[in-house]
PDB file of C-alpha atoms and ligand atoms in Angstrom:
ATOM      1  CA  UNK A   1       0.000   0.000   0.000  1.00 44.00           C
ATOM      2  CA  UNK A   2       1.602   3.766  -0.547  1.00 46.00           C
ATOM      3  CA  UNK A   3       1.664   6.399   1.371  1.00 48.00           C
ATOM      4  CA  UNK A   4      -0.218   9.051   0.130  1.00 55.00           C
ATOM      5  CA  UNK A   5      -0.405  12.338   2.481  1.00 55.00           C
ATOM      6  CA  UNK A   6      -4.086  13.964   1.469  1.00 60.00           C
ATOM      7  CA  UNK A   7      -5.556  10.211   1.501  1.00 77.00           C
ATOM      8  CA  UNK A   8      -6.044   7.994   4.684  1.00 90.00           C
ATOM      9  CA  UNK A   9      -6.297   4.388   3.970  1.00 94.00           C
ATOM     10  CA  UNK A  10      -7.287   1.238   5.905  1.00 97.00           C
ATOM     11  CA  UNK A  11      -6.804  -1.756   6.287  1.00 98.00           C
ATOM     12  CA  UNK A  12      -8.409  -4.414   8.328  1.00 98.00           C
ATOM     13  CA  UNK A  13      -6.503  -6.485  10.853  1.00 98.00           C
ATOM     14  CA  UNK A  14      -8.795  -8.593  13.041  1.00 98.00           C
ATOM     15  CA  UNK A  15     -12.677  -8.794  11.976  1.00 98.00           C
ATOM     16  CA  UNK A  16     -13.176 -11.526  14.539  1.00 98.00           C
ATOM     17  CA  UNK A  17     -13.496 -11.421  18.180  1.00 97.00           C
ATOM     18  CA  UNK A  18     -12.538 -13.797  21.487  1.00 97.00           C
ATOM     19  CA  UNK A  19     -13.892 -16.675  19.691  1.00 97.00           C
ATOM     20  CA  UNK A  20     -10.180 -18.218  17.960  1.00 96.00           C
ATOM     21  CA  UNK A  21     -10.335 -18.246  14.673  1.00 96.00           C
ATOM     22  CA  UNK A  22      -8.043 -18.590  11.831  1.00 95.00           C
ATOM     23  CA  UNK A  23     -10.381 -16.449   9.671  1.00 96.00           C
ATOM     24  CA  UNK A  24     -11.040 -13.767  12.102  1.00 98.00           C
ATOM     25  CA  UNK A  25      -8.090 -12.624  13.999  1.00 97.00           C
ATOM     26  CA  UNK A  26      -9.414 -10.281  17.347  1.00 97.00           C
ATOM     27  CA  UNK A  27     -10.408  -7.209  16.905  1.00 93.00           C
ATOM     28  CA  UNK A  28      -7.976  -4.571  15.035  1.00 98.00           C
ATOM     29  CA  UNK A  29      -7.656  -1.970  12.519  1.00 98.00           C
ATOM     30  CA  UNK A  30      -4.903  -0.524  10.805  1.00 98.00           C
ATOM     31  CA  UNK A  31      -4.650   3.077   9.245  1.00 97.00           C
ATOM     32  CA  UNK A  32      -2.177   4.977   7.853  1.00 95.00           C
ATOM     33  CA  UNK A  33      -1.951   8.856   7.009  1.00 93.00           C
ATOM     34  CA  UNK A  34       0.534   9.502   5.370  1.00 86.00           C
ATOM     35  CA  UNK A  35       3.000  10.077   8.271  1.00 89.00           C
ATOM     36  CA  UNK A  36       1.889   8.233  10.595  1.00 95.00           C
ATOM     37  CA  UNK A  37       0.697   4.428  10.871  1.00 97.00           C
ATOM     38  CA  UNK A  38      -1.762   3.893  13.615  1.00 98.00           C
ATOM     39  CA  UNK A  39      -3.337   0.887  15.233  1.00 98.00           C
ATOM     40  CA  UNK A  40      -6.955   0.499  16.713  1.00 98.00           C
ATOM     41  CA  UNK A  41      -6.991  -2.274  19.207  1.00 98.00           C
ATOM     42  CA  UNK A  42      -4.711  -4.859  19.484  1.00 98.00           C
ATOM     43  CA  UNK A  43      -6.293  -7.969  19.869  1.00 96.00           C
ATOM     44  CA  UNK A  44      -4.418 -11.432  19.810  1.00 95.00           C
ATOM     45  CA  UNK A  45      -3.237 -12.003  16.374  1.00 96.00           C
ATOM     46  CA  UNK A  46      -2.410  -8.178  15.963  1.00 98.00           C
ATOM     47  CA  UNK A  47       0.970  -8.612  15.234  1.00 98.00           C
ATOM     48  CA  UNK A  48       0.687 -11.513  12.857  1.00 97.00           C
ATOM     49  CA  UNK A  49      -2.251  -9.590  10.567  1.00 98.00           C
ATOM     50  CA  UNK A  50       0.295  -6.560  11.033  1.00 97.00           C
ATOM     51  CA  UNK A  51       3.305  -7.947   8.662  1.00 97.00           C
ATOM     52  CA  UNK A  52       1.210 -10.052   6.574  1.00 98.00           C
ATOM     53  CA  UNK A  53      -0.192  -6.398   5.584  1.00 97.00           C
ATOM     54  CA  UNK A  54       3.472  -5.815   5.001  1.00 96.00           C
ATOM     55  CA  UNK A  55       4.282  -3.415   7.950  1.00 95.00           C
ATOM     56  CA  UNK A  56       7.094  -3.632  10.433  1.00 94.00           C
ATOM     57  CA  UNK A  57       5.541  -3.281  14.108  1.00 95.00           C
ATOM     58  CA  UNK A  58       8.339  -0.604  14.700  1.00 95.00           C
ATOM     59  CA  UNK A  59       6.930   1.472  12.407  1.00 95.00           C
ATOM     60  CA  UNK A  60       3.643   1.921  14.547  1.00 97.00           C
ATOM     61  CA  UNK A  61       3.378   5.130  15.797  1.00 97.00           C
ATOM     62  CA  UNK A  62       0.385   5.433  17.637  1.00 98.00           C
ATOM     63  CA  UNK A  63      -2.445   2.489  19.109  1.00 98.00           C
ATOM     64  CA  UNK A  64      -5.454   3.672  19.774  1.00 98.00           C
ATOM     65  CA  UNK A  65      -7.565   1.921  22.505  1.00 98.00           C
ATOM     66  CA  UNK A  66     -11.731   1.754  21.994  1.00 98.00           C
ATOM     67  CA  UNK A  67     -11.799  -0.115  25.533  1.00 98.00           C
ATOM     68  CA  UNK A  68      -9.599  -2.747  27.906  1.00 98.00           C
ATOM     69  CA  UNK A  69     -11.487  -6.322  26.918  1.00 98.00           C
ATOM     70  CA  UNK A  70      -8.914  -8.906  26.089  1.00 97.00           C
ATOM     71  CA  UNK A  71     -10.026  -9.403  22.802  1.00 97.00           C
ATOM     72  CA  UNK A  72      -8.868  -5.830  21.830  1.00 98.00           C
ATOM     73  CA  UNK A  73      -5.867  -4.939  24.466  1.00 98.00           C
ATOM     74  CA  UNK A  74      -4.732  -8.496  24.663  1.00 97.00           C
ATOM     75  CA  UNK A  75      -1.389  -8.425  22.604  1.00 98.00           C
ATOM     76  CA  UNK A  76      -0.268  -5.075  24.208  1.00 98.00           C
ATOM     77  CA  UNK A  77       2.263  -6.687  26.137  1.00 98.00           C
ATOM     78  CA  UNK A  78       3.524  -8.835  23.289  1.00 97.00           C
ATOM     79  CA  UNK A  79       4.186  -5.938  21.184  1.00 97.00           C
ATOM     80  CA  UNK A  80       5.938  -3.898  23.548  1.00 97.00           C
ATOM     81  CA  UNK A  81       8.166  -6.931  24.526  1.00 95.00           C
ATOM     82  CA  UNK A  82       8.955  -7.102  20.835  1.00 94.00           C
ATOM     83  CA  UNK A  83       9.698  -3.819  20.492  1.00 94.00           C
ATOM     84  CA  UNK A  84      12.925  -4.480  22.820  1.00 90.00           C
ATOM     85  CA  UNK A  85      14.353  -7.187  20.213  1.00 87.00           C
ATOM     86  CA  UNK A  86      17.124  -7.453  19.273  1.00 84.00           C
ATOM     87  CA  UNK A  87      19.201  -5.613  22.520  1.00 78.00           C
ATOM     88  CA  UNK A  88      18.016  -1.387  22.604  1.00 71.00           C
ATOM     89  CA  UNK A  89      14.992  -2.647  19.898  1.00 77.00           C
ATOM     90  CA  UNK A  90      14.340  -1.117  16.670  1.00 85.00           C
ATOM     91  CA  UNK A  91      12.575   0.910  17.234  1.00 91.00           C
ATOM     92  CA  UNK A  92      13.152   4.671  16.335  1.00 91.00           C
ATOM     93  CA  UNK A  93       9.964   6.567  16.202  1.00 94.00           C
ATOM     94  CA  UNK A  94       7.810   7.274  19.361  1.00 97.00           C
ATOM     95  CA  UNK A  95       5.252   4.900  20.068  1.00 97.00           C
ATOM     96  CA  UNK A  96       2.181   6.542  21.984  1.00 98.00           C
ATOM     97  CA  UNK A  97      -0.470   4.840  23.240  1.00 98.00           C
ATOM     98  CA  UNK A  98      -4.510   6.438  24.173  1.00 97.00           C
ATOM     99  CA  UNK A  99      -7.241   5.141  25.315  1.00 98.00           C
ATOM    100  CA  UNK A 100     -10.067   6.487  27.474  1.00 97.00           C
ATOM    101  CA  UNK A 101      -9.615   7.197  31.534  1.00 95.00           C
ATOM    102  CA  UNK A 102      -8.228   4.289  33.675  1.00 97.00           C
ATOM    103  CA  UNK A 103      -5.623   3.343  31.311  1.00 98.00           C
ATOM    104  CA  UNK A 104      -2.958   4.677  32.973  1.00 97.00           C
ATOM    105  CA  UNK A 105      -3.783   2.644  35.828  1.00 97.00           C
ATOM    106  CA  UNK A 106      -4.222  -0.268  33.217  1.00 98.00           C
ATOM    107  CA  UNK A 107      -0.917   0.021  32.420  1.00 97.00           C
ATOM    108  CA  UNK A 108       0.720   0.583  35.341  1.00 97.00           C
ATOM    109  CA  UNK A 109      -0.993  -2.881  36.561  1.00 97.00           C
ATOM    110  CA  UNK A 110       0.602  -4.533  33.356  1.00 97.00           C
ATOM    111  CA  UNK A 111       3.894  -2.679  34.219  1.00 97.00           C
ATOM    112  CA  UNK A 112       3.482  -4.793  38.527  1.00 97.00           C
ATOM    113  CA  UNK A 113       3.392  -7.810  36.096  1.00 98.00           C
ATOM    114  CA  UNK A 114       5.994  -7.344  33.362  1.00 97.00           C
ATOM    115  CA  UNK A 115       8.389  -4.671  34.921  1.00 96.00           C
ATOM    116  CA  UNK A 116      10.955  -3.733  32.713  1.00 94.00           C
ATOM    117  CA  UNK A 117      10.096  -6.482  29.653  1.00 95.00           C
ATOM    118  CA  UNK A 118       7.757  -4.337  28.584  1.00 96.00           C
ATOM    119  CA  UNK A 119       9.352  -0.403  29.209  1.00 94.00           C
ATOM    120  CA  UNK A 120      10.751   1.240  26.142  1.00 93.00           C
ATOM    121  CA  UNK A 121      13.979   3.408  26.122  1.00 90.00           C
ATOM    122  CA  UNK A 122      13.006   7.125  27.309  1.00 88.00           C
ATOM    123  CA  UNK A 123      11.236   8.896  25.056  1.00 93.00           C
ATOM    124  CA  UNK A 124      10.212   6.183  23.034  1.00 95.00           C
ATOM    125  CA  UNK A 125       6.802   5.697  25.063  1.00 96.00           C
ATOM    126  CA  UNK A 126       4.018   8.063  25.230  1.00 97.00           C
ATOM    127  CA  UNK A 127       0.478   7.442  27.092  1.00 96.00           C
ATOM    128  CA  UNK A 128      -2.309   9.455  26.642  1.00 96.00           C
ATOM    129  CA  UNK A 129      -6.087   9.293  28.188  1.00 97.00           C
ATOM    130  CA  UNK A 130      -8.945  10.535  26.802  1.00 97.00           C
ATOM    131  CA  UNK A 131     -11.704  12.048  28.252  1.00 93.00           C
ATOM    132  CA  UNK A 132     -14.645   9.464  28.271  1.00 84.00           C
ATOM    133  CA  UNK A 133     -16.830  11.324  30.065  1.00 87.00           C
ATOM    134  CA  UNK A 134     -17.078  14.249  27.973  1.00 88.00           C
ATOM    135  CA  UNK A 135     -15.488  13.272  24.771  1.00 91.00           C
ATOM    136  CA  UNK A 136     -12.212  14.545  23.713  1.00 94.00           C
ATOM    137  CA  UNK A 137     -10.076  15.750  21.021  1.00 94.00           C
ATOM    138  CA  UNK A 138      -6.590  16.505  19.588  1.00 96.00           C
ATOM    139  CA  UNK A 139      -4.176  17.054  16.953  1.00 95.00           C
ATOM    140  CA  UNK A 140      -1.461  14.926  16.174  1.00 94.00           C
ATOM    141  CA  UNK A 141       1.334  15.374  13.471  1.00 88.00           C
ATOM    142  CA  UNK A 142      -0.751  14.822  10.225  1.00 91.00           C
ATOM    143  CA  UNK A 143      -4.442  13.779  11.782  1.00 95.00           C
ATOM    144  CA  UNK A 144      -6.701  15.230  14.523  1.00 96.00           C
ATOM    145  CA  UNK A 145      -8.680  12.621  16.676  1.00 97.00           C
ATOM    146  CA  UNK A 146     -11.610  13.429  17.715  1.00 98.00           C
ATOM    147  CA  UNK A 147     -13.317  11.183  20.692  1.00 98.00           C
ATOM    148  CA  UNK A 148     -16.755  10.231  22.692  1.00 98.00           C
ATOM    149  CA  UNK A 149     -18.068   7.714  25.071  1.00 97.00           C
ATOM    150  CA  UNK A 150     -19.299   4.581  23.542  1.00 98.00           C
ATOM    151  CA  UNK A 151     -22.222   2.023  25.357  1.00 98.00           C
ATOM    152  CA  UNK A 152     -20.400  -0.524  26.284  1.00 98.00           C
ATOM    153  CA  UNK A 153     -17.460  -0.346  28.798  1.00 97.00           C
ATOM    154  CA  UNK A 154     -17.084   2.809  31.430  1.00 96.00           C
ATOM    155  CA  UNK A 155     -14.033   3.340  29.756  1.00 97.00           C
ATOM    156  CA  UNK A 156     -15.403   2.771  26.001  1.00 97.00           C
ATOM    157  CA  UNK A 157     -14.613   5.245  23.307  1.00 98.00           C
ATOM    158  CA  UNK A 158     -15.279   5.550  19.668  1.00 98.00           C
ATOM    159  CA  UNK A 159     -12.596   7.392  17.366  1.00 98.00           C
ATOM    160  CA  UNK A 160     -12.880   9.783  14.700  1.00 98.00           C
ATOM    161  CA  UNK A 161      -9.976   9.809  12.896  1.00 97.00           C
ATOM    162  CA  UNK A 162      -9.575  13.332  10.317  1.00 96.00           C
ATOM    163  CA  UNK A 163      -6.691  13.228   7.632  1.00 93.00           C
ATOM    164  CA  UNK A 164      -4.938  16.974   6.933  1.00 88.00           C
ATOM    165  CA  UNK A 165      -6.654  16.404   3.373  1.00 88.00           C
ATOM    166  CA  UNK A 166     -10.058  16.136   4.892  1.00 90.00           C
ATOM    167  CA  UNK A 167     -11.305  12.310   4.855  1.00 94.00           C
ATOM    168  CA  UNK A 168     -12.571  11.182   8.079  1.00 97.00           C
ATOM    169  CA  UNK A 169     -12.917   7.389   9.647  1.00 98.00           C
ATOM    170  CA  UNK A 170     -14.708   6.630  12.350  1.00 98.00           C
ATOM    171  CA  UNK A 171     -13.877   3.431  14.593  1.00 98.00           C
ATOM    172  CA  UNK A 172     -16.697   2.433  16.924  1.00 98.00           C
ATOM    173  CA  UNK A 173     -15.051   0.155  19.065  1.00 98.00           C
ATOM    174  CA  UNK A 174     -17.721  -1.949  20.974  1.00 98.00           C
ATOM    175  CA  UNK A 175     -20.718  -0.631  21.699  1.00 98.00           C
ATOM    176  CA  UNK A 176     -24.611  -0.950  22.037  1.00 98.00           C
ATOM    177  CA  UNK A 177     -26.396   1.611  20.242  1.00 98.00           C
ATOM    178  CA  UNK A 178     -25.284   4.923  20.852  1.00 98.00           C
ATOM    179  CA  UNK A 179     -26.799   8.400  19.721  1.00 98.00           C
ATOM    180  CA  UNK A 180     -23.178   9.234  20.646  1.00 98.00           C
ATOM    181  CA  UNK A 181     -22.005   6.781  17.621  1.00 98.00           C
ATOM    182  CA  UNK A 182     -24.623   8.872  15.262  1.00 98.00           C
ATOM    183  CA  UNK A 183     -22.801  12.153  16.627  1.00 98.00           C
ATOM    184  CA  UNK A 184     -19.137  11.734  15.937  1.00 98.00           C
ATOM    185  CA  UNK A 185     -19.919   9.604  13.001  1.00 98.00           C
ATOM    186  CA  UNK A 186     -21.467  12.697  11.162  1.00 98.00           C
ATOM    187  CA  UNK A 187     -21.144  12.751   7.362  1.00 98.00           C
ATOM    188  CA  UNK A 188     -17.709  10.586   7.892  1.00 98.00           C
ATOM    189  CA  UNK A 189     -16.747   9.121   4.565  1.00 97.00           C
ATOM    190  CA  UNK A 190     -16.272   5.699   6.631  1.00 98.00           C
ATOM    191  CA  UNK A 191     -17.723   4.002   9.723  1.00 98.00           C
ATOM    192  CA  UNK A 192     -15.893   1.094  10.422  1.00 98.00           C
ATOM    193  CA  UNK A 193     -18.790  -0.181  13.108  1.00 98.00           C
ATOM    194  CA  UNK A 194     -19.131  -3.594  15.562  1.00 98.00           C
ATOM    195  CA  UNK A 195     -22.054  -5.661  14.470  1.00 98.00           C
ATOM    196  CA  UNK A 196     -21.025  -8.540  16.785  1.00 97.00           C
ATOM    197  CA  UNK A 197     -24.211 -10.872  16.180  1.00 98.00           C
ATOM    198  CA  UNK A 198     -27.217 -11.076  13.875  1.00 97.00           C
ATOM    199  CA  UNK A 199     -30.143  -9.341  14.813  1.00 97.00           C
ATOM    200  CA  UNK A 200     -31.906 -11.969  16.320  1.00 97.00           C
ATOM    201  CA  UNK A 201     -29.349 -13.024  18.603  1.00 97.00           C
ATOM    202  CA  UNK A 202     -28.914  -9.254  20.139  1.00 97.00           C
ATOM    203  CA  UNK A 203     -27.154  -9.203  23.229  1.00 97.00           C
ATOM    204  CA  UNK A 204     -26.839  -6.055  25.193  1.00 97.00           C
ATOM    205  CA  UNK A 205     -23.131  -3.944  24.823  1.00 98.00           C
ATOM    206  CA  UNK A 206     -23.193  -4.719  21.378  1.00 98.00           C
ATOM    207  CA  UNK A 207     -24.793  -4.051  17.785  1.00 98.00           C
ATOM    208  CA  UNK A 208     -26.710  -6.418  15.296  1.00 98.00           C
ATOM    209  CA  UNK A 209     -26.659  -5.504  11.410  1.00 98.00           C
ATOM    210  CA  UNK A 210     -29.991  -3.470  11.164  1.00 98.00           C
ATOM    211  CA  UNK A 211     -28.952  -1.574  14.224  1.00 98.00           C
ATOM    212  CA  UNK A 212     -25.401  -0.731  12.980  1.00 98.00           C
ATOM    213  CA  UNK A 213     -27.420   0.062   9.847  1.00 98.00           C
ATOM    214  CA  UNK A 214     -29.580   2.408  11.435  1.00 98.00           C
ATOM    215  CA  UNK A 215     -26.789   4.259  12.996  1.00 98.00           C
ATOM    216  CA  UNK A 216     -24.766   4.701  10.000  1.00 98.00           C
ATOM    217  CA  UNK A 217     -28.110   5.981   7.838  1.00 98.00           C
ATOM    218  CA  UNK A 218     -28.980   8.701  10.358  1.00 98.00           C
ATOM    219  CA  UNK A 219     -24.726   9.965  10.344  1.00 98.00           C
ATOM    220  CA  UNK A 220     -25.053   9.753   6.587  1.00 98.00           C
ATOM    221  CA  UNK A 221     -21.498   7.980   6.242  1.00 98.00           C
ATOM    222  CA  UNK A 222     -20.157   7.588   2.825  1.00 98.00           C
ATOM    223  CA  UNK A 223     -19.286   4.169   3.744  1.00 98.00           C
ATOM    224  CA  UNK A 224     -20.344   1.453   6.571  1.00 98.00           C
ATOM    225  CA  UNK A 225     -18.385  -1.418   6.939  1.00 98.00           C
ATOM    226  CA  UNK A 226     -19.159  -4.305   9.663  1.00 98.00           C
ATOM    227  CA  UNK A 227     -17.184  -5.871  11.609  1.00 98.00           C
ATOM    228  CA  UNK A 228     -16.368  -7.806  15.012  1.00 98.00           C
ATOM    229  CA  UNK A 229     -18.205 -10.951  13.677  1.00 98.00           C
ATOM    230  CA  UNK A 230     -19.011 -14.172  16.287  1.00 97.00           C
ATOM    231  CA  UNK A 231     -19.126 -16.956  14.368  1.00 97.00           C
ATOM    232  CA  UNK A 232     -22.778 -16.828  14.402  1.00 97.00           C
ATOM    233  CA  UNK A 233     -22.663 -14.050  11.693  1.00 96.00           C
ATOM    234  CA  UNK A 234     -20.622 -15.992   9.310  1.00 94.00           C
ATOM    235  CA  UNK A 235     -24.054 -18.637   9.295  1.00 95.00           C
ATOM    236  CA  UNK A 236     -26.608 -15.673   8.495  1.00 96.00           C
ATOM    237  CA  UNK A 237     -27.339 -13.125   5.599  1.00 98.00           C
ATOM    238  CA  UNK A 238     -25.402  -9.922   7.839  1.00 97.00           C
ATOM    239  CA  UNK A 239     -25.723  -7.672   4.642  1.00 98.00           C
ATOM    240  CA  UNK A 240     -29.956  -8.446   4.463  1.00 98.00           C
ATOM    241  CA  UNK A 241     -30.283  -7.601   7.946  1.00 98.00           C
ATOM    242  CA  UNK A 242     -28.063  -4.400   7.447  1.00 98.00           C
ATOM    243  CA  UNK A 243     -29.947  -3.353   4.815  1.00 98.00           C
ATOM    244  CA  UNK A 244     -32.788  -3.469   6.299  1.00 98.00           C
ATOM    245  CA  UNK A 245     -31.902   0.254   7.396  1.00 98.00           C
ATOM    246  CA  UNK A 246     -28.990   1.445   5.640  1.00 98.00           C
ATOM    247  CA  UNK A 247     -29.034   1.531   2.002  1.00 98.00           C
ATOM    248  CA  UNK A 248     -25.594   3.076   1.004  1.00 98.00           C
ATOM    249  CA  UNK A 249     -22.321   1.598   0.590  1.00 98.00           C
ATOM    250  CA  UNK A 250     -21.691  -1.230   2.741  1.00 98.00           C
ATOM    251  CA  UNK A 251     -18.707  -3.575   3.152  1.00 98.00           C
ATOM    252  CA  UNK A 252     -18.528  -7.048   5.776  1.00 98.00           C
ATOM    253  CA  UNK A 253     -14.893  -6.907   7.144  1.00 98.00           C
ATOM    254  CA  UNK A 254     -12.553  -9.495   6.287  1.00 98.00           C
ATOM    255  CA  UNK A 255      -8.730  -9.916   7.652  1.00 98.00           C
ATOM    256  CA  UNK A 256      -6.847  -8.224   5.539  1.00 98.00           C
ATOM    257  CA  UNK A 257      -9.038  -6.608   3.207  1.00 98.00           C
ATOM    258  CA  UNK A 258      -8.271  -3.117   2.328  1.00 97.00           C
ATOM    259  CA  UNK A 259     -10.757  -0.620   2.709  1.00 96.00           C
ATOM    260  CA  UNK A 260     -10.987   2.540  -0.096  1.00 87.00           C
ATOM    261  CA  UNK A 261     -11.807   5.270   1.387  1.00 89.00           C
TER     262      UNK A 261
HETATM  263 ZN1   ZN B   1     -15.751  -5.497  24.513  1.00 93.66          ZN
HETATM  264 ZN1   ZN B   2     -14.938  -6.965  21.576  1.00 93.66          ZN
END
């Protein structure tokens, strides 16, 4: 994939979820801006997904947290251990990482179990919380992030991601439905949006198709794509029940697949 500065692009890491799968990796989403290559969860499988999509996990400048389940944090530790390989790592860009409020604390509980195995050099580590209360934004080198509290976790977040040339992307994270979602998701050109089981298996913290659907009809995104799939989905018509409510663009997330934007 090239780098092109006005354009973001995506890619999709994980569609899957805690369930193991060698189709569906956990949940994770890869973006790149030009400048900067950023990560969206990190579930197990992460890294794997990461250099089939031909990218070197030192080149990672920034992970972005939707909420602290295992199936999205779970290969945190992993990454920063390899970051330390071979002796002093090589790693030579900052790596921050953000996610809503108690993360700090998150991480300084990973930090009682790991210690050192998982510290960087100084000034290679940044950690950031966002407000989850309120909702949050800020500017980074070539993007601004813009943030607000999801329905699923206390700490939940959804991301809106804004290239320099003007694209947006929105990453829901998990969530149940969320006027919230409908908010920061506003005329986006993408929503890439949980739609963890079909809509008559509904569960509460989560989405089904139609309700995803509904969500990304009343933000008028340019593009919906579904992902975060239990098996369950794979054994139903997702893109019938989507439609049921959202008749624009609409993409079901596979590992791998590249997303235009
Ligand atoms: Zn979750
Ligand atoms: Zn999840």
């Amino acid at each position: 994939m090239s780098l092109n500065p006005d354009k973001l692009s995506v890619t999709i890491l994980g569609s899957g979820t805690c369930v193991p799968s060698l189709k569906r990796s956990s949940c994770s989403v890869l973006m790149r801006t030009g400048g900067n290559i950023l990560v969206f969860d990190t579930g197990a499988g992460t890294m794997r997904r990461l250099l089939e999509a031909g990218n070197e996990i030192y080149d990672v400048s920034f992970i972005f947290y939707s909420h602290f389940h295992p199936d999205h944090t779970g290969e945190l530790a992993s990454f920063l251990f390899s970051n330390k390989y071979p002796d002093g790592g090589r790693r030579k860009i900052p790596l921050t990482l953000s996610a809503g409020r108690g993360f700090l604390e998150f991480f300084e509980k990973l930090k009682r179990v790991y210690g050192h195995w998982i510290e960087l050099d100084p000034g290679l580590l940044n950690i950031i919380e966002f407000d989850n209360i309120h909702g949050d934004g800020r500017r980074f080198g070539d993007f601004n992030v813009e943030t607000l509290p999801m329905e699923h976790n206390p700490e939940s977040i959804g991301y809106r991601i804004t290239g320099f040339g003007g694209a947006s992307v929105v990453y829901s994270g998990d969530t149940d439905y969320s006027d919230n979602l409908v908010v920061l998701s506003k005329n986006a050109d993408l929503l890439i949006c949980e739609s963890a089981l079909p809509d008559e298996l509904k569960v509460k913290g989560h989405l089904t198709p139609s309700q995803a659907g509904e969500i990304a009809a009343r933000a008028n995104v340019g593009k919906l794509v579904l992902t975060h799939f239990y098996p369950e989905c794979d054994e139903v018509d997702i893109k019938s029940e989507c439609r049921k409510t959202y008749a624009g663009p609409l993409i079901l997330a596979e590992d791998l697949m590249e997303i235009e934007i």
